[in-house]
Amino acid sequence: MIGDYTLSIERKNEYASAGPSIMAHPWHTFSVVDVLRRLGVTLEGLSSARAAKILEQTGSNQLHERPHAGLLAMLLNQFRDVMIAVLLAAAVVSGLLGEFTDTLVILLIVFMNAVIGVVQEYRAERAIAALKALSIPITNVLRNGQVISIASTEVVPGDLLYLEAGNLVCADIRLTECIGLQVDESALTGESNPVMKQTDAIGQVDIPLGDRNNLLFRGTQITHGRGAGLVVATGMQTEIGRIARLLDSSHRPLTPLQQRLARFGRVLAIAVLAICAVVFLFGLLRGEPTLLMFLTAVSLAVAAVPEALPAVVAISLALGAKFMIRHQALIRQLPAVETLGSVTYICTDKTGTLTRNRMRLEKLMFSNRIYSRKDDLDGRVAEQVLKILLLNNDAQLDSEGKIQGDPTEVALFKFARHAGYEPELVRAAAPRISELPFDAERRMMTTLHEVDSGIDAYTKGAPEHVIQCCVSMLTDEGSQPIDRPYLNQQAINLAQSGFRVLALAARKWPAAPEPPSAGMLERELEFIGLVALIDPPHRKVKRAVKRCISAGIVPVMMTGDHPATARAIARRLAIVDGDDRILTGVELEALTDQAFSEIVSKVRVYARVAPEQKIRIVTALQNNGEFVAMTGDGVNDAPALKQANIGIAMGMNGTDVAREASHMVLLDDNFSTIVAAVEEGRRIFDNIRKFIRYTMTSNSGEIWTLFLAPFFGMPLPLLPVHILWINLVTDGLPGLALAAEKKERDLMQRPPRLPDESILSGGMPWHILFIGLLIGALSLGTQAVALYQDNPHWQTMVFTVLTFTQLCHVMVIRSGKQSLFTSGIWANPALMGSLALTIALQIAIIYTPLTQTLFKLQPLTGMELLYCILVSSVVIPAVEVEKLLIRRGLIYRKPALKKQTAV
């Protein structure tokens, strides 16, 4: 049946000594006491030692994947390419015809190429595995009598977990405590509506998963409330694990960029094969040996088709994403790296992202007077205010005496404590018996407390919402009629000074209302006072905003704060200037989609906006052709994060649900980190393009050299082994070293890349054609001069020129516009080291007797080698002239982006 907890005999024996029994139990039918007894635990939680013993027996709490291919399998996979298979067949044919030297060299080069491919694939796997390890969720568990945070993979059966809205459930759990707990189980059951949970046992055994409302299942999401429960199954023994056993999760799809390059590679392969066929036929017509021409055509095809390009891109993206972690940006999905370069809008939360999320209470307003945090507070209302700050508050002291909780509540907690109120004593005198958690619609939080005279209800929230629910105002002289316009204006005045403002209210009840609801508790309140807090901006945010604007990226602030507070912060950060429009959530709700679409590009700040409205903002921008990055931290932000081109979750204060829906996680919750990630994404994409420019131009040069030689009546310029060697040494280390190229100076002065822009845009096809022709002309020119002089070393000279021109080319294309001498010849040590090694290898095979025989080369004289170097260096001024023309806008002008509205 569905949900049957079954284990093999072997696993049962393994678990027998593990401590808790995790045999097949209908956990939903047991009371909490029975669950504790069957698991062999208590509500005091496990000890670390016992948890470690159970973990050793049950294994890590994660779904198993098929093991990745080993090194031998990776090596064998390198020989599955059609071109390599043809080349191996050609080597066999050469051996059968007695050309053992050719066979040996071909096999050697193919093997070396396979080794390089294995290294590339292994590095990519390691980098991606490292990224995956960093994205493991954290969960709160009771261990050794204390609530601690551990990786969800370390959770074991018998653990007592604490969960709240926004958490992803990491195991199957039998609930022991619920406070308004609602769970989205659509991923498991298909039920779209959240399920309300409870803790009582259910008598019926055979009921669907969706009806077992005292259980939580791995992979589901908590949407409301909080609770605690005992882990009854982990890893592959969970319900989702049972399903996972039916699936093959080892396949990782290609990124969109890799898919585009793979399609490009297939088209290129067809073109190259056609050219190779022409070269083969012309060779036969000239009387060249059939085997030689066949080997030449196959070698040219192998060299010309960049079959390793998708792998190189994967490595660049993975290593780039790993590098971003140093900038506190965790890339969860590799396509995000390439997408970052197209971002035109960054829609960001204020608190914690633009600001430090270190709230500090600065002012209080009660009894018609504003008090500074340094003023002495006394009187009846002051006492009530300070009590509310502690009672309507979820902040707590941990075992080390540090205050843990939401930054706003931590600030309120600190203030009351510094005013002389002991949290433990205040809370003991008025224990909380129920609550209505804050939500984005009500914008309030209410708690109920039992006191000698009955029940006290305390409410805090947005002033315009709380004040509207009040019917009187408490002063030191007693209760007075409320002056709502006056109080609202006081809240606006504080907000216009850049403060975040909360209103406090209370109500007395003879007994707790049943059931407690917002409609019942949050009406006919008595206004107590206003609290003004400040959250200073991050130090580097203003500079990051300016860099955004210079890069053609529009920053947009979205906040739940009062419009006046939002405007004050936005002005301070230069997001808005003068009287730029600020749109509130209420105003947004009143607009039609058409009307909003017409003004969305002019709005820089959204105030009092609900998380549900963010998806509308993102969609409107996307419908206008924008590429949107958006931040979020709550459960309700998840749909907008998925909708955005780049969803960015908060790593420090965000929920598991938001992180799961995101493409990128900010480990420091800082806006400047987003800008740094965009910059790094642009650099990575730039370097991928440089690799493509380099390898395709090199291949073009080789093709033109072999294709045009017969038309000029010259013999075949190169042997097959020469072509394979050039492809091995020039496409290897120098090409990969381009991934280490530093960012160009104008990187953040360029407009965003068009989303549908081809990887070969910006004049790259023309560069590949003309510089490839130049390389071919220099090689054929060298051949013509040497043949005219009856120089017996002519083939070695062509071989050397073709190699050195490609090395000169890779050095000079390190920047798309800047001169080599401006960007710095030694700016990329990895590239210079790879060039030195490649030159050394080239010199070695020319002057080493063994390789001379294998490659059929002759040692060049000093003048011949100097001639080859000078001829090859012509590529440098040619590319420099091209870059000069680009800088002056005379060639390769990109189409203008749709004009962005700048601040």
CSV table of N, CA and C in Angstrom, one decimal, residues 224-352:
chain,number,residue,atom,x,y,z
A,224,HIS,N,2.8,27.9,6.8
A,224,HIS,CA,2.2,28.7,7.8
A,224,HIS,C,2.4,28.0,9.2
A,225,GLY,N,2.7,28.8,10.2
A,225,GLY,CA,2.8,28.3,11.6
A,225,GLY,C,4.1,27.7,11.9
A,226,ARG,N,4.1,27.0,13.0
A,226,ARG,CA,5.3,26.3,13.4
A,226,ARG,C,4.9,25.0,14.2
A,227,GLY,N,5.9,24.1,14.4
A,227,GLY,CA,5.6,22.9,15.1
A,227,GLY,C,6.9,22.1,15.4
A,228,ALA,N,6.7,21.0,16.0
A,228,ALA,CA,7.9,20.1,16.3
A,228,ALA,C,7.4,18.7,16.1
A,229,GLY,N,8.4,17.8,15.9
A,229,GLY,CA,8.0,16.4,15.6
A,229,GLY,C,9.2,15.5,15.7
A,230,LEU,N,8.9,14.2,15.8
A,230,LEU,CA,9.9,13.1,15.9
A,230,LEU,C,10.2,12.5,14.5
A,231,VAL,N,11.4,12.4,14.1
A,231,VAL,CA,11.8,11.8,12.8
A,231,VAL,C,11.5,10.3,12.9
A,232,VAL,N,10.8,9.8,11.9
A,232,VAL,CA,10.5,8.4,11.9
A,232,VAL,C,11.1,7.7,10.7
A,233,ALA,N,11.5,8.4,9.7
A,233,ALA,CA,12.2,7.8,8.5
A,233,ALA,C,13.1,8.8,7.9
A,234,THR,N,14.2,8.4,7.4
A,234,THR,CA,15.1,9.3,6.7
A,234,THR,C,15.6,8.7,5.4
A,235,GLY,N,16.2,9.5,4.5
A,235,GLY,CA,16.8,9.1,3.3
A,235,GLY,C,15.8,8.3,2.4
A,236,MET,N,16.3,7.1,1.9
A,236,MET,CA,15.5,6.3,1.0
A,236,MET,C,14.3,5.6,1.6
A,237,GLN,N,14.2,5.7,3.0
A,237,GLN,CA,13.1,5.0,3.7
A,237,GLN,C,11.9,5.9,3.8
A,238,THR,N,12.0,7.2,3.4
A,238,THR,CA,10.9,8.1,3.4
A,238,THR,C,10.0,7.9,2.2
A,239,GLU,N,8.8,8.5,2.3
A,239,GLU,CA,7.9,8.3,1.2
A,239,GLU,C,8.4,8.8,-0.1
A,240,ILE,N,9.1,9.9,-0.1
A,240,ILE,CA,9.7,10.5,-1.3
A,240,ILE,C,10.9,9.6,-1.8
A,241,GLY,N,11.5,9.0,-0.8
A,241,GLY,CA,12.6,8.0,-1.2
A,241,GLY,C,12.1,6.8,-1.9
A,242,ARG,N,10.9,6.4,-1.5
A,242,ARG,CA,10.3,5.2,-2.2
A,242,ARG,C,10.1,5.5,-3.6
A,243,ILE,N,9.6,6.8,-3.9
A,243,ILE,CA,9.4,7.2,-5.3
A,243,ILE,C,10.8,7.4,-6.0
A,244,ALA,N,11.7,7.9,-5.3
A,244,ALA,CA,13.1,8.1,-5.9
A,244,ALA,C,13.7,6.8,-6.4
A,245,ARG,N,13.4,5.7,-5.7
A,245,ARG,CA,14.0,4.4,-6.1
A,245,ARG,C,13.5,4.0,-7.5
A,246,LEU,N,12.4,4.6,-7.9
A,246,LEU,CA,11.8,4.3,-9.3
A,246,LEU,C,12.5,5.1,-10.3
A,247,LEU,N,13.2,6.2,-9.9
A,247,LEU,CA,13.7,7.1,-10.9
A,247,LEU,C,15.2,7.0,-11.1
A,248,ASP,N,15.7,7.4,-12.2
A,248,ASP,CA,17.2,7.5,-12.4
A,248,ASP,C,17.5,9.0,-12.3
A,249,SER,N,18.2,9.4,-11.2
A,249,SER,CA,18.5,10.8,-11.0
A,249,SER,C,19.9,11.1,-11.4
A,250,SER,N,20.5,10.2,-12.2
A,250,SER,CA,22.0,10.5,-12.4
A,250,SER,C,22.2,11.4,-13.6
A,251,HIS,N,21.1,11.6,-14.5
A,251,HIS,CA,21.3,12.4,-15.6
A,251,HIS,C,21.3,13.9,-15.3
A,252,ARG,N,22.2,14.7,-15.7
A,252,ARG,CA,22.2,16.1,-15.5
A,252,ARG,C,22.1,16.8,-16.9
A,253,PRO,N,21.0,17.5,-17.2
A,253,PRO,CA,20.8,18.1,-18.5
A,253,PRO,C,21.8,19.2,-18.8
A,254,LEU,N,22.1,19.4,-20.1
A,254,LEU,CA,23.0,20.5,-20.5
A,254,LEU,C,22.4,21.8,-20.2
A,255,THR,N,23.2,22.8,-19.9
A,255,THR,CA,22.7,24.2,-19.8
A,255,THR,C,22.3,24.7,-21.1
A,256,PRO,N,21.5,25.7,-21.2
A,256,PRO,CA,21.0,26.3,-22.4
A,256,PRO,C,22.2,26.7,-23.3
A,257,LEU,N,23.3,27.2,-22.7
A,257,LEU,CA,24.4,27.6,-23.5
A,257,LEU,C,25.1,26.3,-24.2
A,258,GLN,N,25.2,25.3,-23.4
A,258,GLN,CA,25.8,24.0,-23.9
A,258,GLN,C,24.9,23.5,-25.0
A,259,GLN,N,23.6,23.6,-24.9
A,259,GLN,CA,22.7,23.1,-25.9
A,259,GLN,C,22.8,23.9,-27.2
A,260,ARG,N,23.0,25.2,-27.1
A,260,ARG,CA,23.2,26.0,-28.3
A,260,ARG,C,24.5,25.7,-28.9
A,261,LEU,N,25.5,25.5,-28.1
A,261,LEU,CA,26.9,25.1,-28.7
A,261,LEU,C,26.8,23.7,-29.3
A,262,ALA,N,26.1,22.8,-28.7
A,262,ALA,CA,26.0,21.5,-29.3
A,262,ALA,C,25.3,21.5,-30.6
A,263,ARG,N,24.2,22.3,-30.7
A,263,ARG,CA,23.6,22.5,-32.0
A,263,ARG,C,24.5,23.1,-33.1
A,264,PHE,N,25.3,24.1,-32.6
A,264,PHE,CA,26.2,24.8,-33.5
A,264,PHE,C,27.3,23.8,-33.9
A,265,GLY,N,27.7,23.0,-33.0
A,265,GLY,CA,28.8,22.0,-33.3
A,265,GLY,C,28.3,21.0,-34.4
A,266,ARG,N,27.0,20.6,-34.3
A,266,ARG,CA,26.5,19.7,-35.3
A,266,ARG,C,26.4,20.3,-36.7
A,267,VAL,N,26.0,21.6,-36.7
A,267,VAL,CA,26.0,22.3,-38.0
A,267,VAL,C,27.4,22.4,-38.6
A,268,LEU,N,28.3,22.8,-37.7
A,268,LEU,CA,29.7,22.9,-38.1
A,268,LEU,C,30.3,21.6,-38.6
A,269,ALA,N,29.9,20.5,-37.9
A,269,ALA,CA,30.5,19.2,-38.3
A,269,ALA,C,30.1,18.9,-39.7
A,270,ILE,N,28.8,19.2,-40.1
A,270,ILE,CA,28.4,18.9,-41.5
A,270,ILE,C,29.2,19.7,-42.5
A,271,ALA,N,29.4,21.0,-42.1
A,271,ALA,CA,30.2,21.9,-43.0
A,271,ALA,C,31.6,21.4,-43.2
A,272,VAL,N,32.2,21.0,-42.0
A,272,VAL,CA,33.6,20.6,-42.1
A,272,VAL,C,33.7,19.3,-42.8
A,273,LEU,N,32.8,18.4,-42.6
A,273,LEU,CA,32.8,17.1,-43.4
A,273,LEU,C,32.8,17.4,-44.9
A,274,ALA,N,31.9,18.3,-45.3
A,274,ALA,CA,31.8,18.7,-46.7
A,274,ALA,C,33.2,19.2,-47.2
A,275,ILE,N,33.8,20.1,-46.4
A,275,ILE,CA,35.1,20.6,-46.8
A,275,ILE,C,36.2,19.5,-46.9
A,276,CYS,N,36.1,18.6,-45.9
A,276,CYS,CA,37.1,17.5,-45.9
A,276,CYS,C,36.9,16.6,-47.1
A,277,ALA,N,35.6,16.4,-47.5
A,277,ALA,CA,35.4,15.6,-48.7
A,277,ALA,C,36.0,16.3,-49.9
A,278,VAL,N,35.9,17.6,-50.0
A,278,VAL,CA,36.5,18.4,-51.1
A,278,VAL,C,38.0,18.2,-51.1
A,279,VAL,N,38.6,18.4,-49.9
A,279,VAL,CA,40.1,18.2,-49.8
A,279,VAL,C,40.5,16.8,-50.2
A,280,PHE,N,39.7,15.8,-49.8
A,280,PHE,CA,40.0,14.4,-50.2
A,280,PHE,C,40.0,14.2,-51.7
A,281,LEU,N,38.9,14.7,-52.3
A,281,LEU,CA,38.7,14.5,-53.8
A,281,LEU,C,39.8,15.3,-54.5
A,282,PHE,N,40.1,16.5,-54.1
A,282,PHE,CA,41.2,17.3,-54.8
A,282,PHE,C,42.5,16.6,-54.7
A,283,GLY,N,42.8,16.0,-53.5
A,283,GLY,CA,44.0,15.3,-53.3
A,283,GLY,C,44.1,14.1,-54.3
A,284,LEU,N,43.0,13.4,-54.4
A,284,LEU,CA,43.1,12.2,-55.3
A,284,LEU,C,43.3,12.7,-56.8
A,285,LEU,N,42.6,13.8,-57.2
A,285,LEU,CA,42.8,14.3,-58.5
A,285,LEU,C,44.2,14.7,-58.8
A,286,ARG,N,44.9,15.2,-57.7
A,286,ARG,CA,46.3,15.6,-57.9
A,286,ARG,C,47.2,14.4,-57.9
A,287,GLY,N,46.7,13.2,-57.6
A,287,GLY,CA,47.5,12.0,-57.6
A,287,GLY,C,48.1,11.7,-56.3
A,288,GLU,N,47.6,12.3,-55.2
A,288,GLU,CA,48.1,12.0,-53.8
A,288,GLU,C,47.6,10.6,-53.5
A,289,PRO,N,48.4,9.9,-52.6
A,289,PRO,CA,48.0,8.5,-52.2
A,289,PRO,C,46.6,8.5,-51.5
A,290,THR,N,45.8,7.5,-51.8
A,290,THR,CA,44.5,7.5,-51.2
A,290,THR,C,44.5,7.4,-49.7
A,291,LEU,N,45.4,6.6,-49.1
A,291,LEU,CA,45.5,6.5,-47.6
A,291,LEU,C,45.9,7.8,-47.0
A,292,LEU,N,46.8,8.5,-47.6
A,292,LEU,CA,47.3,9.8,-47.1
A,292,LEU,C,46.1,10.8,-47.1
A,293,MET,N,45.4,10.9,-48.2
A,293,MET,CA,44.3,11.8,-48.3
A,293,MET,C,43.2,11.5,-47.3
A,294,PHE,N,43.0,10.2,-47.1
A,294,PHE,CA,41.9,9.7,-46.2
A,294,PHE,C,42.3,10.2,-44.8
A,295,LEU,N,43.6,9.9,-44.4
A,295,LEU,CA,44.0,10.3,-43.1
A,295,LEU,C,44.0,11.8,-42.9
A,296,THR,N,44.4,12.5,-43.9
A,296,THR,CA,44.3,14.0,-43.9
A,296,THR,C,42.9,14.5,-43.7
A,297,ALA,N,42.0,14.0,-44.4
A,297,ALA,CA,40.6,14.4,-44.3
A,297,ALA,C,40.0,14.1,-42.9
A,298,VAL,N,40.3,12.9,-42.4
A,298,VAL,CA,39.8,12.5,-41.1
A,298,VAL,C,40.5,13.4,-40.0
A,299,SER,N,41.8,13.6,-40.1
A,299,SER,CA,42.5,14.4,-39.1
A,299,SER,C,42.0,15.9,-39.1
A,300,LEU,N,41.7,16.4,-40.3
A,300,LEU,CA,41.2,17.8,-40.4
A,300,LEU,C,39.8,17.9,-39.8
A,301,ALA,N,39.0,16.8,-40.0
A,301,ALA,CA,37.7,16.9,-39.4
A,301,ALA,C,37.8,16.8,-37.9
A,302,VAL,N,38.7,16.0,-37.4
A,302,VAL,CA,38.8,15.9,-35.9
A,302,VAL,C,39.3,17.2,-35.3
A,303,ALA,N,40.3,17.8,-36.0
A,303,ALA,CA,40.8,19.1,-35.5
A,303,ALA,C,39.9,20.2,-35.7
A,304,ALA,N,39.0,20.2,-36.7
A,304,ALA,CA,38.2,21.4,-37.0
A,304,ALA,C,36.9,21.4,-36.1
A,305,VAL,N,36.4,20.3,-35.8
A,305,VAL,CA,35.2,20.2,-35.0
A,305,VAL,C,35.5,20.4,-33.5
A,306,PRO,N,35.1,21.4,-32.8
A,306,PRO,CA,35.4,21.6,-31.4
A,306,PRO,C,34.5,20.7,-30.5
A,307,GLU,N,34.8,19.4,-30.6
A,307,GLU,CA,33.9,18.5,-29.9
A,307,GLU,C,34.0,18.6,-28.4
A,308,ALA,N,35.1,19.2,-27.9
A,308,ALA,CA,35.3,19.4,-26.4
A,308,ALA,C,34.6,20.7,-25.9
A,309,LEU,N,34.1,21.5,-26.8
A,309,LEU,CA,33.5,22.8,-26.4
A,309,LEU,C,32.5,22.7,-25.3
A,310,PRO,N,31.5,21.9,-25.4
A,310,PRO,CA,30.5,21.8,-24.3
A,310,PRO,C,31.1,21.4,-23.0
A,311,ALA,N,32.1,20.5,-23.0
A,311,ALA,CA,32.8,20.2,-21.8
A,311,ALA,C,33.6,21.4,-21.2
A,312,VAL,N,34.2,22.1,-22.1
A,312,VAL,CA,35.0,23.3,-21.6
A,312,VAL,C,34.0,24.3,-21.0
A,313,VAL,N,32.8,24.5,-21.6
A,313,VAL,CA,31.8,25.4,-21.1
A,313,VAL,C,31.4,24.9,-19.7
A,314,ALA,N,31.1,23.6,-19.6
A,314,ALA,CA,30.7,23.1,-18.3
A,314,ALA,C,31.7,23.4,-17.2
A,315,ILE,N,33.0,23.2,-17.6
A,315,ILE,CA,34.0,23.5,-16.6
A,315,ILE,C,34.1,25.0,-16.2
A,316,SER,N,34.0,25.8,-17.2
A,316,SER,CA,34.0,27.3,-17.0
A,316,SER,C,32.9,27.7,-16.1
A,317,LEU,N,31.7,27.2,-16.4
A,317,LEU,CA,30.5,27.6,-15.6
A,317,LEU,C,30.6,27.0,-14.2
A,318,ALA,N,31.0,25.8,-14.0
A,318,ALA,CA,31.1,25.2,-12.7
A,318,ALA,C,32.2,25.9,-11.9
A,319,LEU,N,33.4,26.1,-12.5
A,319,LEU,CA,34.5,26.7,-11.7
A,319,LEU,C,34.2,28.2,-11.5
A,320,GLY,N,33.5,28.8,-12.4
A,320,GLY,CA,33.1,30.2,-12.2
A,320,GLY,C,32.1,30.3,-11.1
A,321,ALA,N,31.1,29.3,-11.0
A,321,ALA,CA,30.2,29.3,-9.9
A,321,ALA,C,30.8,29.1,-8.6
A,322,LYS,N,31.8,28.2,-8.6
A,322,LYS,CA,32.6,27.9,-7.4
A,322,LYS,C,33.4,29.2,-6.9
A,323,PHE,N,33.9,29.9,-7.9
A,323,PHE,CA,34.7,31.1,-7.6
A,323,PHE,C,33.7,32.2,-7.0
A,324,MET,N,32.4,32.2,-7.5
A,324,MET,CA,31.5,33.2,-6.9
A,324,MET,C,31.2,33.0,-5.5
A,325,ILE,N,31.4,31.8,-4.9
A,325,ILE,CA,31.2,31.6,-3.5
A,325,ILE,C,32.1,32.5,-2.7
A,326,ARG,N,33.3,32.8,-3.3
A,326,ARG,CA,34.2,33.8,-2.6
A,326,ARG,C,33.6,35.1,-2.5
A,327,HIS,N,32.7,35.4,-3.4
A,327,HIS,CA,32.0,36.7,-3.3
A,327,HIS,C,30.6,36.6,-2.6
A,328,GLN,N,30.5,35.4,-1.9
A,328,GLN,CA,29.3,35.2,-1.1
A,328,GLN,C,28.0,34.9,-1.9
A,329,ALA,N,28.2,34.5,-3.1
A,329,ALA,CA,27.1,34.1,-4.0
A,329,ALA,C,27.1,32.7,-4.4
A,330,LEU,N,26.2,31.9,-3.9
A,330,LEU,CA,26.1,30.5,-4.2
A,330,LEU,C,25.2,30.2,-5.4
A,331,ILE,N,25.7,29.7,-6.5
A,331,ILE,CA,25.0,29.4,-7.7
A,331,ILE,C,24.4,28.0,-7.6
A,332,ARG,N,23.0,27.9,-7.5
A,332,ARG,CA,22.4,26.6,-7.4
A,332,ARG,C,22.2,26.0,-8.7
A,333,GLN,N,22.0,26.7,-9.8
A,333,GLN,CA,21.8,26.2,-11.1
A,333,GLN,C,22.7,26.8,-12.1
A,334,LEU,N,23.5,26.0,-12.8
A,334,LEU,CA,24.6,26.5,-13.6
A,334,LEU,C,24.1,27.5,-14.7
A,335,PRO,N,22.9,27.3,-15.3
A,335,PRO,CA,22.5,28.3,-16.3
A,335,PRO,C,22.5,29.7,-15.8
A,336,ALA,N,22.3,29.9,-14.4
A,336,ALA,CA,22.3,31.2,-13.9
A,336,ALA,C,23.6,32.0,-14.2
A,337,VAL,N,24.7,31.3,-14.3
A,337,VAL,CA,26.0,32.0,-14.6
A,337,VAL,C,25.9,32.7,-15.9
A,338,GLU,N,25.4,32.0,-16.9
A,338,GLU,CA,25.4,32.6,-18.2
A,338,GLU,C,24.2,33.6,-18.3
A,339,THR,N,23.2,33.4,-17.5
A,339,THR,CA,22.0,34.3,-17.6
A,339,THR,C,22.3,35.7,-16.9
A,340,LEU,N,23.2,35.7,-16.0
A,340,LEU,CA,23.6,36.9,-15.3
A,340,LEU,C,24.0,38.1,-16.2
A,341,GLY,N,24.6,37.7,-17.3
A,341,GLY,CA,25.1,38.8,-18.2
A,341,GLY,C,24.0,39.5,-19.0
A,342,SER,N,22.7,38.9,-18.9
A,342,SER,CA,21.6,39.6,-19.6
A,342,SER,C,20.7,40.4,-18.7
A,343,VAL,N,21.0,40.4,-17.4
A,343,VAL,CA,20.1,41.1,-16.4
A,343,VAL,C,20.0,42.5,-16.7
A,344,THR,N,18.7,43.0,-16.8
A,344,THR,CA,18.5,44.5,-17.0
A,344,THR,C,17.9,45.1,-15.8
A,345,TYR,N,17.2,44.4,-15.0
A,345,TYR,CA,16.6,44.9,-13.8
A,345,TYR,C,16.9,44.0,-12.6
A,346,ILE,N,17.3,44.6,-11.5
A,346,ILE,CA,17.4,43.9,-10.2
A,346,ILE,C,16.4,44.4,-9.2
A,347,CYS,N,15.4,43.6,-9.0
A,347,CYS,CA,14.3,43.9,-8.0
A,347,CYS,C,14.7,43.3,-6.7
A,348,THR,N,15.0,44.2,-5.7
A,348,THR,CA,15.6,43.7,-4.4
A,348,THR,C,14.8,44.2,-3.2
A,349,ASP,N,14.7,43.3,-2.2
A,349,ASP,CA,14.2,43.7,-0.9
A,349,ASP,C,15.1,44.7,-0.3
A,350,LYS,N,14.5,45.5,0.6
A,350,LYS,CA,15.3,46.5,1.3
A,350,LYS,C,16.0,45.9,2.5
A,351,THR,N,15.2,45.4,3.4
A,351,THR,CA,15.8,44.9,4.7
A,351,THR,C,16.7,43.8,4.6
A,352,GLY,N,18.0,44.0,5.0
A,352,GLY,CA,19.0,42.9,5.0
A,352,GLY,C,19.7,42.9,3.7
